[in-house]
XYZ file of C-alpha atoms in Angstrom:
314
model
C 0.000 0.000 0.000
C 2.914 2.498 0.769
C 5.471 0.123 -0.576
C 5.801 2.360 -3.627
C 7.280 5.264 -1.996
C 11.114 5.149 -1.514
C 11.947 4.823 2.477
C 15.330 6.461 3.574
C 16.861 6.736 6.960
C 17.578 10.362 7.059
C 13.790 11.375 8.134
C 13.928 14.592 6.202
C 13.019 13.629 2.842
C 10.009 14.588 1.622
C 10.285 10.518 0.316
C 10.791 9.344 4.238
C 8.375 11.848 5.565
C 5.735 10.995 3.041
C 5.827 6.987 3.510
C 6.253 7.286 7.169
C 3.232 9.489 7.570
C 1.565 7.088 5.533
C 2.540 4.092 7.730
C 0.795 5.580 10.629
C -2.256 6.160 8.464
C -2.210 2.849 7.773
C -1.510 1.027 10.899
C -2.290 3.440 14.018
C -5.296 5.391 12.232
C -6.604 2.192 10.488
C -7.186 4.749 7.020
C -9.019 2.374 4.552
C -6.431 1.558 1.335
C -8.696 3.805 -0.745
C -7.864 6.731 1.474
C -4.328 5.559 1.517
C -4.350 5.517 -2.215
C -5.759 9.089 -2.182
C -3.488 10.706 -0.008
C -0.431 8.753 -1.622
C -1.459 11.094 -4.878
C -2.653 14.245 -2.734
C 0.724 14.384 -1.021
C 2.726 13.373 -3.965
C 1.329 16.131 -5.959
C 2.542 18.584 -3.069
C 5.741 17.496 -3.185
C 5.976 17.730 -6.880
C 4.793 21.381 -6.372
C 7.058 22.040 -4.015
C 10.091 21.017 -5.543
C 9.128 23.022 -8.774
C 8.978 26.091 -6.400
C 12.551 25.237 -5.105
C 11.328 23.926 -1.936
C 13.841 20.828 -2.085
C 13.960 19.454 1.514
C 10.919 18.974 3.391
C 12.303 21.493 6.180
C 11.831 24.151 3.430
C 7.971 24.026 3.328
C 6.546 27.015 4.426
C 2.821 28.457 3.784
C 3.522 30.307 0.920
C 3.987 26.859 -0.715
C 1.352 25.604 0.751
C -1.137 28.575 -0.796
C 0.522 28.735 -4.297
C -0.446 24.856 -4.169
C -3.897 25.612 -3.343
C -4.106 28.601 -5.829
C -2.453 26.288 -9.045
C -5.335 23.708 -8.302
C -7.958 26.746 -8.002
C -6.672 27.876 -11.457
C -6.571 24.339 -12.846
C -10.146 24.171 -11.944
C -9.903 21.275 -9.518
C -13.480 21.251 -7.801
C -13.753 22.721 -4.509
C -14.481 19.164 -2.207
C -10.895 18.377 -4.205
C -9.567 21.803 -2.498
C -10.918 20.911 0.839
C -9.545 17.913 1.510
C -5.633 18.228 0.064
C -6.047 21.561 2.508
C -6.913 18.777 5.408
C -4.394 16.131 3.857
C -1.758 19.292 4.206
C -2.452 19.432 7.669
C -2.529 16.483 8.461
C 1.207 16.001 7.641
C 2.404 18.993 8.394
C 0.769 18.679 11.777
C 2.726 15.040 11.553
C 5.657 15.975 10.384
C 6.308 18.973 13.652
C 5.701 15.835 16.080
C 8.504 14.065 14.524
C 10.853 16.997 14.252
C 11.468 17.106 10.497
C 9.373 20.566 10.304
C 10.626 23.602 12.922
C 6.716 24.656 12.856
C 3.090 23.438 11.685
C 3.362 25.493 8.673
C -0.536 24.334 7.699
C -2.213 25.047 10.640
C -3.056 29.039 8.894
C -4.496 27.072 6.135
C -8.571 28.054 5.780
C -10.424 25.453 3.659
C -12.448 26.409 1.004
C -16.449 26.463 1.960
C -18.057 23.068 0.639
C -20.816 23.165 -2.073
C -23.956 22.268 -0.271
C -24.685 20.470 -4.133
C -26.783 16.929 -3.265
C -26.387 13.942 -5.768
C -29.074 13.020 -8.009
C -32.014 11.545 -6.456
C -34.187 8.844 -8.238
C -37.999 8.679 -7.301
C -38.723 5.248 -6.120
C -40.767 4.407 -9.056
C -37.287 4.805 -11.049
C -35.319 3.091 -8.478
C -38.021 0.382 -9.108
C -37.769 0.540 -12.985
C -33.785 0.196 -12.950
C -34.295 -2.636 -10.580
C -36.818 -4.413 -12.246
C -36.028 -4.132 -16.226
C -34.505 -7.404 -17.605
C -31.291 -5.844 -19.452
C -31.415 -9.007 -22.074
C -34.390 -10.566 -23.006
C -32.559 -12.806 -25.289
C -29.220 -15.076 -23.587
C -26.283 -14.545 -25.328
C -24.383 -17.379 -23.625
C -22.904 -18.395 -20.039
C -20.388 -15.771 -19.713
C -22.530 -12.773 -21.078
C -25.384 -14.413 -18.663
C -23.433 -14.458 -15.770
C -22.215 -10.592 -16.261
C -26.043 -9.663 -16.581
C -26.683 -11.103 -13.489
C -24.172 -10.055 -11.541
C -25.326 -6.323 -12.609
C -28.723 -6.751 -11.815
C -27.365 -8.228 -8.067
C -24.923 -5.047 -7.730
C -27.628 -2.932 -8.457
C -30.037 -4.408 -6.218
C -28.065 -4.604 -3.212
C -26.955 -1.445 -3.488
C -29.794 0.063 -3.262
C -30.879 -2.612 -0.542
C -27.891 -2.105 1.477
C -27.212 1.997 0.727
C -23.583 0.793 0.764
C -20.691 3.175 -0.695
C -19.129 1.361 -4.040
C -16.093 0.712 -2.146
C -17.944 -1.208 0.615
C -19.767 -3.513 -1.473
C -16.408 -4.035 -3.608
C -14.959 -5.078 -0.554
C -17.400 -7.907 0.421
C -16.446 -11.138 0.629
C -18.972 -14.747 0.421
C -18.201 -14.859 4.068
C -19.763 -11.071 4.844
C -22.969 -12.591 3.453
C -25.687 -14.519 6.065
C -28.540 -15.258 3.679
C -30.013 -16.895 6.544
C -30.868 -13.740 8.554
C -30.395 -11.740 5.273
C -27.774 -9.517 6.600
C -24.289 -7.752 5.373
C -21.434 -7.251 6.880
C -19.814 -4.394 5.704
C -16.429 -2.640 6.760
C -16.477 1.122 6.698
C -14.735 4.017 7.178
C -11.714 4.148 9.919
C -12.230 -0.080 9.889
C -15.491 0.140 11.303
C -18.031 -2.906 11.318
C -21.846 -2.665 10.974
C -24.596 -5.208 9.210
C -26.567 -4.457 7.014
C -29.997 -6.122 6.720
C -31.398 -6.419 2.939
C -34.938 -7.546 1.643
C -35.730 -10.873 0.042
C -34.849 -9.384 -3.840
C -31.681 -9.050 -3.218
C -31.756 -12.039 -1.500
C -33.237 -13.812 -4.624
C -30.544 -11.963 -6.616
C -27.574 -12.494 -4.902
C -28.448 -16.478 -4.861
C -28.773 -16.189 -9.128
C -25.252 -14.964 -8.507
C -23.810 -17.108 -6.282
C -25.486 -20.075 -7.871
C -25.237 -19.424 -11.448
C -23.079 -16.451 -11.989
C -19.757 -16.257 -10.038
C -18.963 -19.931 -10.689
C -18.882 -18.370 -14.361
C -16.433 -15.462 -13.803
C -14.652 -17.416 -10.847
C -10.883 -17.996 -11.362
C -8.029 -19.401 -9.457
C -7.068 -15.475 -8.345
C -10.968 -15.020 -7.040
C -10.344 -15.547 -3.864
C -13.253 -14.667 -1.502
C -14.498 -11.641 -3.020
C -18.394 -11.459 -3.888
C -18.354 -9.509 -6.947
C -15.781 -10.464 -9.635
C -14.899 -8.448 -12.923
C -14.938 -9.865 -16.395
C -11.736 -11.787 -15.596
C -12.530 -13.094 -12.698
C -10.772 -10.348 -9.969
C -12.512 -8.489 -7.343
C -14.955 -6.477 -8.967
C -13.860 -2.589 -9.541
C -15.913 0.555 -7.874
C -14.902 1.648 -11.746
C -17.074 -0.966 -13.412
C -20.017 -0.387 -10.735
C -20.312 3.295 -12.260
C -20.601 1.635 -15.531
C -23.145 -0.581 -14.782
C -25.330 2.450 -13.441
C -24.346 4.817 -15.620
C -25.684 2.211 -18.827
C -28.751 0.767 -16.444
C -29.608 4.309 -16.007
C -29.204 5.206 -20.189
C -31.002 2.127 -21.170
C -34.102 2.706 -19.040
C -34.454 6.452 -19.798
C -33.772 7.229 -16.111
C -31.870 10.354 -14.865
C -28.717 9.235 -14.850
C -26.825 8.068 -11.217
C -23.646 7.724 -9.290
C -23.177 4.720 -7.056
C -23.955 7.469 -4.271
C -26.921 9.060 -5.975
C -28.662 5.130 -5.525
C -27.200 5.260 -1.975
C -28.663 8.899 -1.098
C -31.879 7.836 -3.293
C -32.425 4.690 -0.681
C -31.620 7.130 2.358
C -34.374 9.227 1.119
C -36.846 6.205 0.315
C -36.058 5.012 3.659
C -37.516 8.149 5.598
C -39.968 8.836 2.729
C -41.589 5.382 4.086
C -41.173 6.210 7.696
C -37.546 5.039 8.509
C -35.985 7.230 11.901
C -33.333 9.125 11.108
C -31.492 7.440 13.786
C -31.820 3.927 11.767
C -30.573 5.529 8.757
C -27.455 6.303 10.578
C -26.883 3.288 11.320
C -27.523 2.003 8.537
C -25.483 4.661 6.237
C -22.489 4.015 8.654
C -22.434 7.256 9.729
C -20.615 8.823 12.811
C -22.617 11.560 13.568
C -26.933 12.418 12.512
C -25.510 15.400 11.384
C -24.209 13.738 8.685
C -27.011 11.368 7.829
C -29.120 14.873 7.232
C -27.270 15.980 4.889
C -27.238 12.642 2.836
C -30.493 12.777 3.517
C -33.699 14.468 1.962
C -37.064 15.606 3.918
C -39.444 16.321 1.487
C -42.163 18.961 2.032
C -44.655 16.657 1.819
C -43.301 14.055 4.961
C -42.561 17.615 7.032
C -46.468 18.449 6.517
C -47.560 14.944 7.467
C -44.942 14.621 10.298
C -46.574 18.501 11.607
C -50.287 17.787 11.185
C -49.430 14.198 13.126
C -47.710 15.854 16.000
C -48.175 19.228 16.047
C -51.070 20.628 18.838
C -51.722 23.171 16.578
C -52.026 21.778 13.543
């Protein structure tokens, strides 16, 4: 996972400081390997930056660097959540890299992050959610292979929006995450965390057309115990899952949606039909409510119902 970046001895490098910070990442703050991944190219693109400016030795890094970093990606046009969080993956290893001596002082902590777009992902009714769900994307067979991809996209859709997973979560499963007795998920979130995930009896009914028809198909010596495998037989790709949606969505005349647009659309469905938000939380993986309500829409027409049920004036 950090193998990649060249470890020296010297602990002033930006090489040393960069694979050491993260290491700790990795093994003391239990950062998933898709956050790894992102901060290996956030923090590499700093210290490319850097160096261009002159900055050749870690010790050099000052804020000035740090805001003509910020202001190239502004005038590159990088989006503003992409702002935001190399401004919090600066801190974080500045912040790092004063604890283990190799900077004088935390030359990020001045750094202001830009305000977040308050933008929400596309949200499907459920009568579209229904129609992606329910449309037969072949109605002819076009062989065992071709079969077997069809159904494993009708069983990523589905328990996607079953589960209201994030891509990478339902990437990650493995057969053994699955109890189709008690139809339940286990799913690993962010920072490592563990929840299950209960899902109804269609994805239930899907996910057995999978297991008992499909994977066998795609399965391959390098499978291992993943749940969803690619085209040649690997752990399936959060890549392809945008595919699948993106072309379930075209063929079906449906707005189109993100792998969290079906997750946001089932957070919505769920307190559309009466769901706490408290559940949803749970079941999102979320730390804090405060998060789940902004995943989350409350339509005008649930805040009337939810006012003329409880409200003594009403």
């Amino acid at each position: 996972m950090v193998d990649d970046i060249a470890i020296r001895d010297d602990g002033a490098t930006w090489d040393a400081a960069i694979g050491a910070y993260l290491r700790y990442l990795s093994t003391e703050r239990n950062r998933s390997v898709e956050t790894i991944r992102a901060y290996t190219a956030d923090l590499r693109n700093l210290c490319d930056f850097a160096c261009g400016a002159g900055c050749r030795e870690l010790a050099e890094l000052d804020l000035g660097v740090l805001r003509g970093w910020l202001t190239a990606m502004r005038a590159a046009g990088a989006a503003t959540a992409t702002v935001a969080r190399r401004v919090s993956v600066a801190r974080g290893f500045s912040a790092f890299a004063v604890r283990r001596g190799w900077l004088p002082v935390d030359v990020a902590d001045r750094l202001v992050s830009p305000r977040r777009s308050t933008a929400l992902p596309t949200v499907l009714t459920a009568i579209q959610a229904w129609e992606m769900l329910v449309a037969d994307p072949r109605a002819v067979s076009t062989g065992p292979r071709q079969d077997a991809l069809d159904t494993r996209d009708s069983t990523v859709v589905e328990l996607l929006y079953a589960t209201a997973t994030r891509v990478s979560e339902l990437c990650g499963l493995d057969l053994d995450d699955v109890d189709d007795e008690r139809r339940l998920v286990r799913v690993v979130g962010k920072g490592g965390r563990e929840r299950a995930v209960p899902f109804g009896v269609p994805a239930r009914r899907a996910l057995r057309a999978w297991l008992d028809i499909g994977r066998p198909v795609l399965a391959v010596p390098g499978s291992g115990r993943a749940l969803f495998l690619g085209a040649r037989g690997r752990r399936l790709d959060p890549r392809t899952v945008r595919r699948i949606l993106s072309a379930r969505a075209a063929a079906h005349s449906a707005r189109p949606v993100t792998p969290h647009g079906l997750r946001h659309s089932a957070a919505t469905h769920l307190l559309e039909g009466g769901a706490d938000l408290r559940s949803v939380q749970e079941l999102l993986g979320h730390a804090s409510p405060a998060t789940t309500q902004i995943y989350t829409h409350v339509t005008p027409e649930r805040l009337r119902a939810a006012f003329d049920q409880g409200h003594p004036r009403a």
